[in-house]
mmCIF file of C-alpha atoms and ligand atoms in Angstrom:
data_model
loop_
_atom_site.group_PDB
_atom_site.id
_atom_site.type_symbol
_atom_site.label_atom_id
_atom_site.label_comp_id
_atom_site.label_asym_id
_atom_site.label_seq_id
_atom_site.Cartn_x
_atom_site.Cartn_y
_atom_site.Cartn_z
ATOM 1 C CA MET A 22 -34.177 -20.692 10.813
ATOM 2 C CA PHE A 23 -30.475 -19.714 10.083
ATOM 3 C CA GLY A 24 -27.862 -21.251 12.321
ATOM 4 C CA GLY A 25 -23.780 -20.520 12.649
ATOM 5 C CA THR A 26 -20.960 -19.709 14.617
ATOM 6 C CA PHE A 27 -21.076 -16.511 13.085
ATOM 7 C CA ASP A 28 -17.469 -16.097 14.003
ATOM 8 C CA PRO A 29 -17.539 -13.182 12.728
ATOM 9 C CA ILE A 30 -20.877 -12.251 11.011
ATOM 10 C CA HIS A 31 -19.608 -11.201 7.523
ATOM 11 C CA LEU A 32 -20.660 -10.024 4.067
ATOM 12 C CA GLY A 33 -20.752 -13.648 2.772
ATOM 13 C CA HIS A 34 -23.966 -14.233 5.618
ATOM 14 C CA ILE A 35 -25.891 -11.106 4.760
ATOM 15 C CA GLN A 36 -25.390 -10.574 1.749
ATOM 16 C CA THR A 37 -26.870 -14.313 0.526
ATOM 17 C CA VAL A 38 -29.323 -14.598 3.630
ATOM 18 C CA ALA A 39 -30.717 -11.184 2.613
ATOM 19 C CA ALA A 40 -30.922 -12.040 -1.672
ATOM 20 C CA LEU A 41 -32.411 -15.395 -0.785
ATOM 21 C CA GLN A 42 -35.052 -13.555 1.843
ATOM 22 C CA LYS A 43 -35.972 -10.933 -0.923
ATOM 23 C CA ASP A 44 -36.381 -13.856 -3.809
ATOM 24 C CA LEU A 45 -37.900 -16.254 -1.668
ATOM 25 C CA LYS A 46 -40.395 -13.630 0.107
ATOM 26 C CA ILE A 47 -39.665 -14.838 3.575
ATOM 27 C CA ASP A 48 -41.405 -13.681 6.353
ATOM 28 C CA GLN A 49 -38.668 -13.459 8.635
ATOM 29 C CA ILE A 50 -35.085 -15.113 9.057
ATOM 30 C CA ARG A 51 -33.476 -16.051 12.827
ATOM 31 C CA TRP A 52 -30.412 -16.169 12.981
ATOM 32 C CA VAL A 53 -30.044 -18.233 15.805
ATOM 33 C CA LEU A 54 -25.850 -18.658 17.098
ATOM 34 C CA SER A 55 -24.368 -22.344 17.951
ATOM 35 C CA ALA A 56 -22.829 -21.760 21.369
ATOM 36 C CA GLN A 57 -20.315 -24.513 19.905
ATOM 37 C CA PRO A 58 -20.202 -25.414 15.909
ATOM 38 C CA PRO A 59 -21.716 -29.044 15.671
ATOM 39 C CA HIS A 60 -18.659 -29.525 12.583
ATOM 40 C CA ARG A 61 -16.341 -26.666 13.429
ATOM 41 C CA GLU A 62 -13.395 -25.385 15.481
ATOM 42 C CA GLN A 63 -13.952 -23.631 18.895
ATOM 43 C CA PRO A 64 -15.097 -20.551 17.885
ATOM 44 C CA GLN A 65 -12.615 -17.980 19.004
ATOM 45 C CA ALA A 66 -14.800 -15.114 20.571
ATOM 46 C CA SER A 67 -17.217 -15.277 22.996
ATOM 47 C CA ILE A 68 -21.113 -16.338 22.713
ATOM 48 C CA GLU A 69 -21.537 -12.387 23.928
ATOM 49 C CA GLN A 70 -19.286 -11.269 21.348
ATOM 50 C CA ARG A 71 -20.586 -13.252 18.903
ATOM 51 C CA LEU A 72 -24.114 -12.488 19.607
ATOM 52 C CA SER A 73 -23.066 -8.481 19.899
ATOM 53 C CA MET A 74 -21.899 -8.533 16.219
ATOM 54 C CA LEU A 75 -25.059 -10.174 14.783
ATOM 55 C CA GLU A 76 -27.415 -7.617 16.102
ATOM 56 C CA ILE A 77 -25.276 -5.017 15.056
ATOM 57 C CA ALA A 78 -25.024 -6.593 11.570
ATOM 58 C CA LEU A 79 -28.881 -7.005 11.858
ATOM 59 C CA VAL A 80 -29.814 -3.378 12.832
ATOM 60 C CA ASP A 81 -30.761 -2.760 9.249
ATOM 61 C CA PHE A 82 -32.869 -5.578 8.687
ATOM 62 C CA PRO A 83 -36.024 -5.965 10.427
ATOM 63 C CA ASN A 84 -37.246 -9.246 9.421
ATOM 64 C CA MET A 85 -33.868 -10.517 10.367
ATOM 65 C CA VAL A 86 -34.070 -11.187 14.135
ATOM 66 C CA SER A 87 -30.878 -12.246 16.530
ATOM 67 C CA ASP A 88 -31.900 -15.633 18.691
ATOM 68 C CA ASP A 89 -29.916 -17.075 21.234
ATOM 69 C CA ILE A 90 -31.598 -20.054 21.971
ATOM 70 C CA GLU A 91 -29.259 -22.131 21.383
ATOM 71 C CA VAL A 92 -26.448 -20.490 23.759
ATOM 72 C CA ARG A 93 -29.175 -20.383 26.337
ATOM 73 C CA ARG A 94 -29.280 -24.474 26.916
ATOM 74 C CA ASP A 95 -27.353 -25.441 29.339
ATOM 75 C CA LYS A 96 -27.055 -29.208 28.009
ATOM 76 C CA ALA A 97 -25.540 -29.601 24.375
ATOM 77 C CA SER A 98 -28.358 -27.884 22.038
ATOM 78 C CA TYR A 99 -28.822 -30.020 18.373
ATOM 79 C CA THR A 100 -30.295 -27.899 15.408
ATOM 80 C CA ILE A 101 -33.480 -30.827 15.415
ATOM 81 C CA ASP A 102 -33.889 -29.153 18.896
ATOM 82 C CA THR A 103 -34.347 -25.711 17.836
ATOM 83 C CA LEU A 104 -36.664 -26.694 14.605
ATOM 84 C CA ILE A 105 -38.779 -28.919 17.287
ATOM 85 C CA HIS A 106 -39.435 -25.673 19.340
ATOM 86 C CA PHE A 107 -39.790 -23.650 16.455
ATOM 87 C CA ARG A 108 -42.544 -26.197 15.133
ATOM 88 C CA GLN A 109 -44.116 -26.205 18.868
ATOM 89 C CA SER A 110 -43.938 -21.967 18.516
ATOM 90 C CA TYR A 111 -45.810 -22.087 14.943
ATOM 91 C CA PRO A 112 -47.497 -25.681 14.222
ATOM 92 C CA GLU A 113 -48.533 -24.683 11.261
ATOM 93 C CA ALA A 114 -46.063 -22.239 9.832
ATOM 94 C CA SER A 115 -43.701 -23.360 6.647
ATOM 95 C CA ILE A 116 -40.094 -23.472 8.797
ATOM 96 C CA ASN A 117 -37.093 -24.207 6.386
ATOM 97 C CA LEU A 118 -33.318 -24.665 7.783
ATOM 98 C CA ILE A 119 -30.794 -22.394 6.042
ATOM 99 C CA VAL A 120 -27.611 -24.033 5.171
ATOM 100 C CA GLY A 121 -24.540 -23.226 2.684
ATOM 101 C CA SER A 122 -24.099 -26.216 0.413
ATOM 102 C CA ASP A 123 -20.707 -26.603 2.063
ATOM 103 C CA ILE A 124 -22.347 -28.617 5.188
ATOM 104 C CA MET A 125 -24.033 -30.755 2.498
ATOM 105 C CA ALA A 126 -20.892 -33.138 2.635
ATOM 106 C CA SER A 127 -21.828 -34.010 6.601
ATOM 107 C CA PHE A 128 -25.322 -33.723 6.814
ATOM 108 C CA ASN A 129 -26.078 -37.210 6.921
ATOM 109 C CA SER A 130 -23.789 -37.373 10.131
ATOM 110 C CA TRP A 131 -26.108 -34.569 12.217
ATOM 111 C CA HIS A 132 -27.659 -35.784 15.630
ATOM 112 C CA ARG A 133 -30.769 -37.125 14.651
ATOM 113 C CA TYR A 134 -30.528 -35.774 10.711
ATOM 114 C CA GLU A 135 -33.341 -38.150 9.429
ATOM 115 C CA GLU A 136 -35.878 -36.092 11.264
ATOM 116 C CA ILE A 137 -34.700 -32.695 10.367
ATOM 117 C CA LEU A 138 -37.723 -33.265 7.024
ATOM 118 C CA ASN A 139 -39.901 -34.408 9.485
ATOM 119 C CA VAL A 140 -40.040 -30.834 10.970
ATOM 120 C CA ALA A 141 -38.966 -28.861 8.407
ATOM 121 C CA ASN A 142 -37.780 -28.077 4.850
ATOM 122 C CA ILE A 143 -33.926 -27.033 3.732
ATOM 123 C CA ILE A 144 -32.866 -24.693 2.059
ATOM 124 C CA VAL A 145 -29.577 -25.121 0.877
ATOM 125 C CA MET A 146 -28.088 -21.850 0.073
ATOM 126 C CA HIS A 147 -24.971 -22.263 -2.924
ATOM 127 C CA ARG A 148 -21.764 -20.928 -1.489
ATOM 128 C CA ALA A 149 -19.029 -19.454 -3.214
ATOM 129 C CA GLY A 150 -16.020 -22.181 -3.790
ATOM 130 C CA TYR A 151 -18.164 -25.601 -2.020
ATOM 131 C CA PRO A 152 -19.256 -27.801 -4.365
ATOM 132 C CA ASN A 153 -23.808 -27.196 -5.005
ATOM 133 C CA ASP A 154 -23.722 -31.190 -4.809
ATOM 134 C CA ILE A 155 -26.768 -32.207 -2.751
ATOM 135 C CA ASN A 156 -26.229 -35.029 0.042
ATOM 136 C CA PRO A 157 -27.706 -38.239 -1.190
ATOM 137 C CA VAL A 158 -29.932 -38.803 1.924
ATOM 138 C CA LEU A 159 -31.680 -35.452 0.823
ATOM 139 C CA GLN A 160 -32.589 -35.946 -3.025
ATOM 140 C CA ASP A 161 -35.575 -37.637 -2.933
ATOM 141 C CA ALA A 162 -36.638 -34.618 -0.979
ATOM 142 C CA ILE A 163 -35.348 -32.003 -3.365
ATOM 143 C CA THR A 164 -38.856 -30.103 -5.140
ATOM 144 C CA GLU A 165 -37.498 -27.277 -7.619
ATOM 145 C CA ASP A 166 -40.509 -25.067 -7.459
ATOM 146 C CA TRP A 167 -40.378 -22.997 -4.697
ATOM 147 C CA SER A 168 -44.099 -21.802 -4.553
ATOM 148 C CA GLU A 169 -44.650 -25.576 -3.495
ATOM 149 C CA VAL A 170 -42.266 -25.261 -0.925
ATOM 150 C CA ILE A 171 -43.348 -22.470 1.163
ATOM 151 C CA LYS A 172 -47.052 -23.583 1.002
ATOM 152 C CA THR A 173 -45.526 -26.745 2.875
ATOM 153 C CA ALA A 174 -44.435 -27.008 6.506
ATOM 154 C CA PHE A 175 -41.736 -29.515 6.380
ATOM 155 C CA GLY A 176 -40.513 -32.572 4.151
ATOM 156 C CA ASN A 177 -39.578 -30.835 0.511
ATOM 157 C CA VAL A 178 -35.653 -29.826 0.219
ATOM 158 C CA PHE A 179 -35.016 -26.771 -2.232
ATOM 159 C CA VAL A 180 -31.809 -25.341 -3.975
ATOM 160 C CA TYR A 181 -31.446 -21.407 -4.005
ATOM 161 C CA ALA A 182 -28.401 -20.148 -6.062
ATOM 162 C CA ALA A 183 -27.037 -17.590 -3.471
ATOM 163 C CA PRO A 184 -24.876 -15.061 -5.243
ATOM 164 C CA PRO A 185 -21.658 -16.002 -4.743
ATOM 165 C CA VAL A 186 -19.918 -14.185 -1.934
ATOM 166 C CA PRO A 187 -16.523 -15.621 -1.179
ATOM 167 C CA ILE A 188 -15.949 -15.090 2.153
ATOM 168 C CA SER A 189 -15.488 -16.993 4.872
ATOM 169 C CA ALA A 190 -15.092 -16.144 8.587
ATOM 170 C CA THR A 191 -12.068 -18.487 8.798
ATOM 171 C CA GLN A 192 -10.592 -16.272 6.587
ATOM 172 C CA ILE A 193 -11.658 -12.958 8.284
ATOM 173 C CA ARG A 194 -9.736 -14.243 11.696
ATOM 174 C CA LYS A 195 -6.535 -15.739 9.953
ATOM 175 C CA ALA A 196 -6.118 -12.339 8.214
ATOM 176 C CA ILE A 197 -6.668 -10.078 11.344
ATOM 177 C CA ALA A 198 -4.530 -12.116 12.924
ATOM 178 C CA LYS A 199 -1.828 -11.354 10.135
ATOM 179 C CA ALA A 200 -2.908 -7.662 10.786
ATOM 180 C CA SER A 201 -4.163 -7.687 6.624
ATOM 181 C CA ASP A 202 -7.161 -5.785 6.003
ATOM 182 C CA VAL A 203 -10.381 -7.027 6.218
ATOM 183 C CA GLN A 204 -12.768 -4.065 6.072
ATOM 184 C CA ASP A 205 -14.597 -4.964 2.450
ATOM 185 C CA SER A 206 -16.060 -8.339 3.939
ATOM 186 C CA LEU A 207 -17.885 -7.357 6.872
ATOM 187 C CA ASN A 208 -20.674 -4.667 8.129
ATOM 188 C CA PRO A 209 -18.090 -1.107 9.069
ATOM 189 C CA ASP A 210 -20.026 -1.519 12.696
ATOM 190 C CA VAL A 211 -18.880 -5.138 13.183
ATOM 191 C CA TYR A 212 -15.710 -4.155 11.812
ATOM 192 C CA GLU A 213 -15.674 -1.320 14.183
ATOM 193 C CA PHE A 214 -16.728 -3.376 17.219
ATOM 194 C CA ILE A 215 -13.855 -6.325 16.105
ATOM 195 C CA GLN A 216 -11.545 -3.916 16.517
ATOM 196 C CA GLN A 217 -12.507 -2.328 19.631
ATOM 197 C CA ASN A 218 -12.556 -5.381 21.606
ATOM 198 C CA HIS A 219 -9.347 -6.303 19.789
ATOM 199 C CA LEU A 220 -10.614 -9.564 18.342
ATOM 200 C CA TYR A 221 -9.159 -12.462 16.290
ATOM 201 C CA VAL A 222 -5.637 -10.804 17.004
ATOM 202 C CA SER A 223 -3.905 -13.877 18.031
ATOM 203 C CA ALA A 224 -4.839 -17.681 17.149
ATOM 204 C CA LYS A 225 -6.402 -18.422 20.389
ATOM 205 C CA SER A 226 -8.436 -15.902 22.326
ATOM 206 C CA PRO A 227 -8.725 -16.354 26.080
ATOM 207 C CA GLU A 228 -11.901 -17.784 25.901
ATOM 208 C CA LYS A 229 -10.534 -20.184 23.685
ATOM 209 C CA GLN A 230 -7.842 -20.911 26.748
ATOM 210 C CA THR A 231 -10.017 -21.143 29.552
ATOM 211 C CA GLU A 232 -12.731 -23.359 27.888
ATOM 212 C CA THR A 233 -13.699 -26.436 29.543
ATOM 213 C CA HIS A 234 -14.591 -29.529 27.557
ATOM 214 C CA GLU A 235 -17.908 -29.748 28.881
ATOM 215 C CA ASN A 236 -18.242 -26.745 26.540
ATOM 216 C CA ILE A 237 -17.554 -28.535 23.207
ATOM 217 C CA MET A 238 -20.728 -29.587 21.952
ATOM 218 C CA ILE A 239 -20.634 -32.953 18.879
ATOM 219 C CA GLU A 240 -22.829 -33.553 16.290
ATOM 220 C CA SER A 241 -22.436 -36.777 15.323
ATOM 221 C CA PRO A 242 -19.785 -38.028 13.121
ATOM 222 C CA VAL A 243 -19.264 -37.513 10.213
ATOM 223 C CA GLN A 244 -19.011 -40.109 6.727
ATOM 224 C CA ALA A 245 -16.991 -39.690 3.768
ATOM 225 C CA ASP A 246 -17.013 -37.225 2.432
ATOM 226 C CA PHE A 247 -18.633 -37.711 -1.310
ATOM 227 C CA SER A 248 -18.216 -34.332 -3.191
ATOM 228 C CA ALA A 249 -14.764 -33.615 -1.931
ATOM 229 C CA ALA A 250 -11.133 -34.896 -3.756
ATOM 230 C CA PRO A 251 -9.521 -36.081 -0.639
ATOM 231 C CA ILE A 252 -5.965 -34.197 -0.679
ATOM 232 C CA GLN A 253 -2.638 -36.474 -0.226
ATOM 233 C CA PHE A 254 -0.984 -35.488 3.253
ATOM 234 C CA ASP A 255 1.720 -37.724 4.502
ATOM 235 C CA SER A 256 1.590 -39.736 7.689
ATOM 236 C CA GLU A 257 3.775 -36.994 9.643
ATOM 237 C CA GLN A 258 1.470 -34.262 8.208
ATOM 238 C CA GLN A 259 -1.406 -36.280 8.891
ATOM 239 C CA VAL A 260 -0.220 -36.632 12.589
ATOM 240 C CA GLN A 261 0.411 -32.982 13.323
ATOM 241 C CA MET A 262 -3.226 -31.872 11.783
ATOM 242 C CA ILE A 263 -4.753 -34.528 14.254
ATOM 243 C CA VAL A 264 -2.432 -33.157 17.295
ATOM 244 C CA GLU A 265 -3.559 -29.763 16.270
ATOM 245 C CA SER A 266 -7.244 -30.493 16.807
ATOM 246 C CA LEU A 267 -7.467 -32.605 19.727
ATOM 247 C CA GLU A 268 -5.823 -30.248 21.098
ATOM 248 C CA ASP A 269 -7.764 -27.551 20.031
ATOM 249 C CA ASN A 270 -10.337 -30.597 21.577
ATOM 250 C CA LYS A 271 -9.067 -30.428 24.877
ATOM 251 C CA ALA A 272 -7.934 -33.676 24.834
ATOM 252 C CA LEU A 273 -5.725 -34.568 27.562
ATOM 253 C CA ASP A 274 -2.362 -36.862 27.750
ATOM 254 C CA ILE A 275 -1.467 -36.897 23.461
ATOM 255 C CA LYS A 276 0.573 -39.508 22.741
ATOM 256 C CA VAL A 277 1.619 -40.182 19.732
ATOM 257 C CA LEU A 278 3.644 -42.965 19.100
ATOM 258 C CA ASN A 279 5.508 -44.291 15.718
ATOM 259 C CA ILE A 280 4.265 -48.079 15.079
ATOM 260 C CA SER A 281 5.664 -48.047 11.566
ATOM 261 C CA GLU A 282 8.228 -50.628 12.038
ATOM 262 C CA VAL A 283 6.050 -52.423 13.896
ATOM 263 C CA ALA A 284 2.806 -52.646 12.695
ATOM 264 C CA SER A 285 1.024 -52.647 8.850
ATOM 265 C CA PHE A 286 -2.190 -51.234 10.030
ATOM 266 C CA ALA A 287 -0.782 -47.380 10.137
ATOM 267 C CA ASP A 288 1.936 -45.934 10.612
ATOM 268 C CA TYR A 289 1.457 -43.587 13.673
ATOM 269 C CA MET A 290 -0.621 -44.315 16.740
ATOM 270 C CA VAL A 291 -2.057 -41.353 18.541
ATOM 271 C CA VAL A 292 -3.754 -42.127 22.099
ATOM 272 C CA ALA A 293 -5.450 -39.350 23.582
ATOM 273 C CA THR A 294 -8.240 -39.188 26.713
ATOM 274 C CA GLY A 295 -11.059 -37.546 27.689
ATOM 275 C CA THR A 296 -12.555 -37.128 30.649
ATOM 276 C CA SER A 297 -16.478 -38.393 29.791
ATOM 277 C CA SER A 298 -18.313 -40.269 27.211
ATOM 278 C CA THR A 299 -19.649 -36.866 25.676
ATOM 279 C CA HIS A 300 -16.291 -36.000 25.936
ATOM 280 C CA LEU A 301 -14.609 -39.118 24.265
ATOM 281 C CA ARG A 302 -17.284 -38.479 21.345
ATOM 282 C CA ALA A 303 -16.677 -34.355 20.694
ATOM 283 C CA ILE A 304 -13.009 -35.128 20.693
ATOM 284 C CA SER A 305 -13.446 -37.464 18.368
ATOM 285 C CA GLY A 306 -16.262 -36.405 16.050
ATOM 286 C CA ASN A 307 -14.793 -32.562 15.722
ATOM 287 C CA THR A 308 -11.867 -34.094 14.710
ATOM 288 C CA VAL A 309 -13.101 -36.011 12.200
ATOM 289 C CA ARG A 310 -15.145 -33.134 10.695
ATOM 290 C CA GLU A 311 -12.314 -30.708 11.229
ATOM 291 C CA LEU A 312 -10.196 -32.889 9.306
ATOM 292 C CA SER A 313 -12.193 -33.896 6.779
ATOM 293 C CA ARG A 314 -13.345 -30.226 5.502
ATOM 294 C CA LYS A 315 -9.172 -29.572 5.267
ATOM 295 C CA GLY A 316 -9.190 -32.825 2.850
ATOM 296 C CA LEU A 317 -7.624 -35.245 5.742
ATOM 297 C CA LYS A 318 -11.104 -38.207 5.589
ATOM 298 C CA SER A 319 -11.326 -41.025 7.899
ATOM 299 C CA ILE A 320 -12.009 -44.227 7.068
ATOM 300 C CA GLY A 321 -14.499 -44.522 9.286
ATOM 301 C CA GLU A 322 -15.472 -44.184 13.404
ATOM 302 C CA GLU A 323 -15.895 -47.082 15.662
ATOM 303 C CA GLY A 324 -16.756 -47.485 19.645
ATOM 304 C CA LEU A 325 -19.074 -44.505 19.229
ATOM 305 C CA ASP A 326 -21.808 -46.572 21.157
ATOM 306 C CA SER A 327 -20.045 -47.822 24.015
ATOM 307 C CA ASN A 328 -19.120 -44.869 26.396
ATOM 308 C CA GLU A 329 -15.250 -45.927 27.469
ATOM 309 C CA TRP A 330 -13.377 -45.359 23.963
ATOM 310 C CA VAL A 331 -13.752 -43.652 20.396
ATOM 311 C CA LEU A 332 -11.619 -45.123 17.685
ATOM 312 C CA ALA A 333 -10.670 -42.989 14.694
ATOM 313 C CA ASP A 334 -9.287 -44.126 11.613
ATOM 314 C CA PHE A 335 -7.368 -41.772 8.984
ATOM 315 C CA GLY A 336 -5.300 -44.721 7.159
ATOM 316 C CA ASP A 337 -1.835 -44.149 8.394
ATOM 317 C CA VAL A 338 -2.687 -42.890 11.254
ATOM 318 C CA VAL A 339 -5.367 -44.566 13.981
ATOM 319 C CA VAL A 340 -6.592 -42.449 17.298
ATOM 320 C CA HIS A 341 -7.248 -43.667 20.271
ATOM 321 C CA VAL A 342 -9.488 -41.798 22.522
ATOM 322 C CA MET A 343 -9.719 -43.341 25.789
ATOM 323 C CA ARG A 344 -11.623 -42.575 29.532
ATOM 324 C CA GLN A 345 -7.972 -42.922 31.766
ATOM 325 C CA GLU A 346 -9.005 -46.056 33.138
ATOM 326 C CA VAL A 347 -10.017 -48.176 30.047
ATOM 327 C CA ARG A 348 -6.302 -46.315 28.840
ATOM 328 C CA GLU A 349 -4.505 -47.675 31.942
ATOM 329 C CA LEU A 350 -6.366 -50.779 30.935
ATOM 330 C CA TYR A 351 -5.421 -51.703 27.155
ATOM 331 C CA ASP A 352 -2.489 -49.741 27.760
ATOM 332 C CA LEU A 353 -1.591 -49.049 24.924
ATOM 333 C CA GLU A 354 1.370 -46.884 24.641
ATOM 334 C CA LYS A 355 3.270 -49.958 26.401
ATOM 335 C CA LEU A 356 1.679 -52.528 23.986
ATOM 336 C CA TRP A 357 2.670 -50.596 20.821
ATOM 337 C CA ASP A 358 5.591 -49.351 21.906
ATOM 338 C CA PRO A 359 8.811 -50.592 19.237
ATOM 339 C CA GLU A 360 11.005 -51.583 21.560
ATOM 340 C CA VAL A 361 8.322 -53.724 23.666
ATOM 341 C CA ARG A 362 7.515 -54.677 20.395
ATOM 342 C CA LYS A 363 10.850 -56.016 19.086
ATOM 343 C CA ALA A 364 11.730 -57.354 22.518
ATOM 344 C CA LEU A 365 8.268 -59.133 22.491
ATOM 345 C CA ALA A 366 9.444 -60.911 18.437
ATOM 346 C CA GLU A 367 12.159 -61.720 19.849
ATOM 347 C CA GLU A 368 11.802 -63.921 22.339
ATOM 348 C CA SER A 369 8.711 -65.791 20.459
ATOM 349 C CA LYS A 370 11.731 -66.498 17.674
ATOM 350 C CA LYS A 371 13.914 -67.999 20.753
ATOM 351 C CA SER A 372 10.894 -70.198 21.867
HETATM 352 P P1 ATP B 11 -16.253 -21.096 8.079
HETATM 353 O O1 ATP B 11 -15.018 -20.036 7.148
HETATM 354 O O2 ATP B 11 -14.955 -20.917 9.206
HETATM 355 O O3 ATP B 11 -16.153 -22.015 7.012
HETATM 356 P P2 ATP B 11 -18.738 -20.211 8.011
HETATM 357 O O4 ATP B 11 -17.978 -18.374 7.607
HETATM 358 O O5 ATP B 11 -19.207 -20.843 7.375
HETATM 359 O O6 ATP B 11 -16.946 -19.808 9.092
HETATM 360 P P3 ATP B 11 -20.621 -20.507 9.677
HETATM 361 O O7 ATP B 11 -21.223 -19.514 10.980
HETATM 362 O O8 ATP B 11 -20.080 -21.688 10.392
HETATM 363 O O9 ATP B 11 -19.593 -19.553 8.933
HETATM 364 O O10 ATP B 11 -22.025 -20.002 8.514
HETATM 365 C C1 ATP B 11 -22.924 -20.393 8.747
HETATM 366 C C2 ATP B 11 -23.719 -20.608 7.706
HETATM 367 O O11 ATP B 11 -23.350 -19.814 6.991
HETATM 368 C C3 ATP B 11 -22.970 -22.235 7.394
HETATM 369 O O12 ATP B 11 -24.488 -22.393 7.262
HETATM 370 C C4 ATP B 11 -22.455 -21.539 6.409
HETATM 371 O O13 ATP B 11 -22.438 -22.456 5.465
HETATM 372 C C5 ATP B 11 -23.057 -19.920 5.612
HETATM 373 N N1 ATP B 11 -21.917 -19.767 4.801
HETATM 374 C C6 ATP B 11 -21.332 -19.027 5.177
HETATM 375 N N2 ATP B 11 -20.127 -17.959 4.717
HETATM 376 C C7 ATP B 11 -20.666 -18.535 3.382
HETATM 377 C C8 ATP B 11 -21.155 -18.166 2.469
HETATM 378 N N3 ATP B 11 -19.596 -17.413 1.657
HETATM 379 N N4 ATP B 11 -21.861 -17.984 1.348
HETATM 380 C C9 ATP B 11 -23.004 -18.661 1.314
HETATM 381 N N5 ATP B 11 -23.393 -19.439 3.047
HETATM 382 C C10 ATP B 11 -22.129 -18.864 3.871
#
């Protein structure tokens, strides 16, 4: 199983997975389309468009199959659920989850990640431009002999040194938006499909604008990224990145409070509203993951079990995402309004 957003599928996917299938002699690879990626921004192309591109790109590969199992589910869809489904269909088979090495840093934040090796093996495929470290939670399962792994149904981690193909979907989308040529990075028929459907020509597609929070899917929050060195962003840059991510994840009523003069624990507080407990966790989890990928690491998340609020701490900026009722109750905007704080401080000095 090779899962992804495939927004769009590109030669980085195809060439590495084709090499892997040939070298490891894998009977069939199922390309499972994610409705909403657990660890990414919302896709720009629609599910149907991404599925069409998958099908077009895989036409020449009889032993690679596109699979829409996750996008057909009407509830949150996780990798573990898909693997269990495959396990039920093929009780004895060696089932292998293929992942690019870029997802290793956040693997231990995936939903029920501990169960994945009880159902499948994991093949970590090198991805050009990313560290090839294996997440510590998988270290003990590493097996270097593929002939052993392929004989087992589940439980092993195998590292595959894929040929480096430094292409990314994000770069392709950005290049198209800037009218740069991306032909070399795509299957020619996928390229034509993108052109015919005017995909990625602007930053936000109509689907993206009409997407609702119910569609946002999450895995659980990312832990500290153990592999990549953090990049330094000043607090204003952090605020900008956070607000953009909150907006992308459909957070409502986003307010930024400059608390640098009245608090020692952070420079800014960002408050936003989520419409359900799932939405709260999606907003916070996706924001933490997206920013981690951009080099802005969070120190931690709190409140994930509360169903009412989530706090994501980025050091200089603290983000509170709350249900509307809870937001009204705490009224952080008022509590941390610099003017109100100063007035309170004055009052307490007098008394
Ligand atoms: P982005 O550019 O936004 O990172 P992506 O190219 O990673 O997107 P996805 O569809 O999310 O696209 O990726 C699906 C899987 O493919 C992931 O496991 C990812 O690690 C892997 N992958 C993507 N590009 C490459 C590549 N060039 N080489 C190896 N693996 C890749």
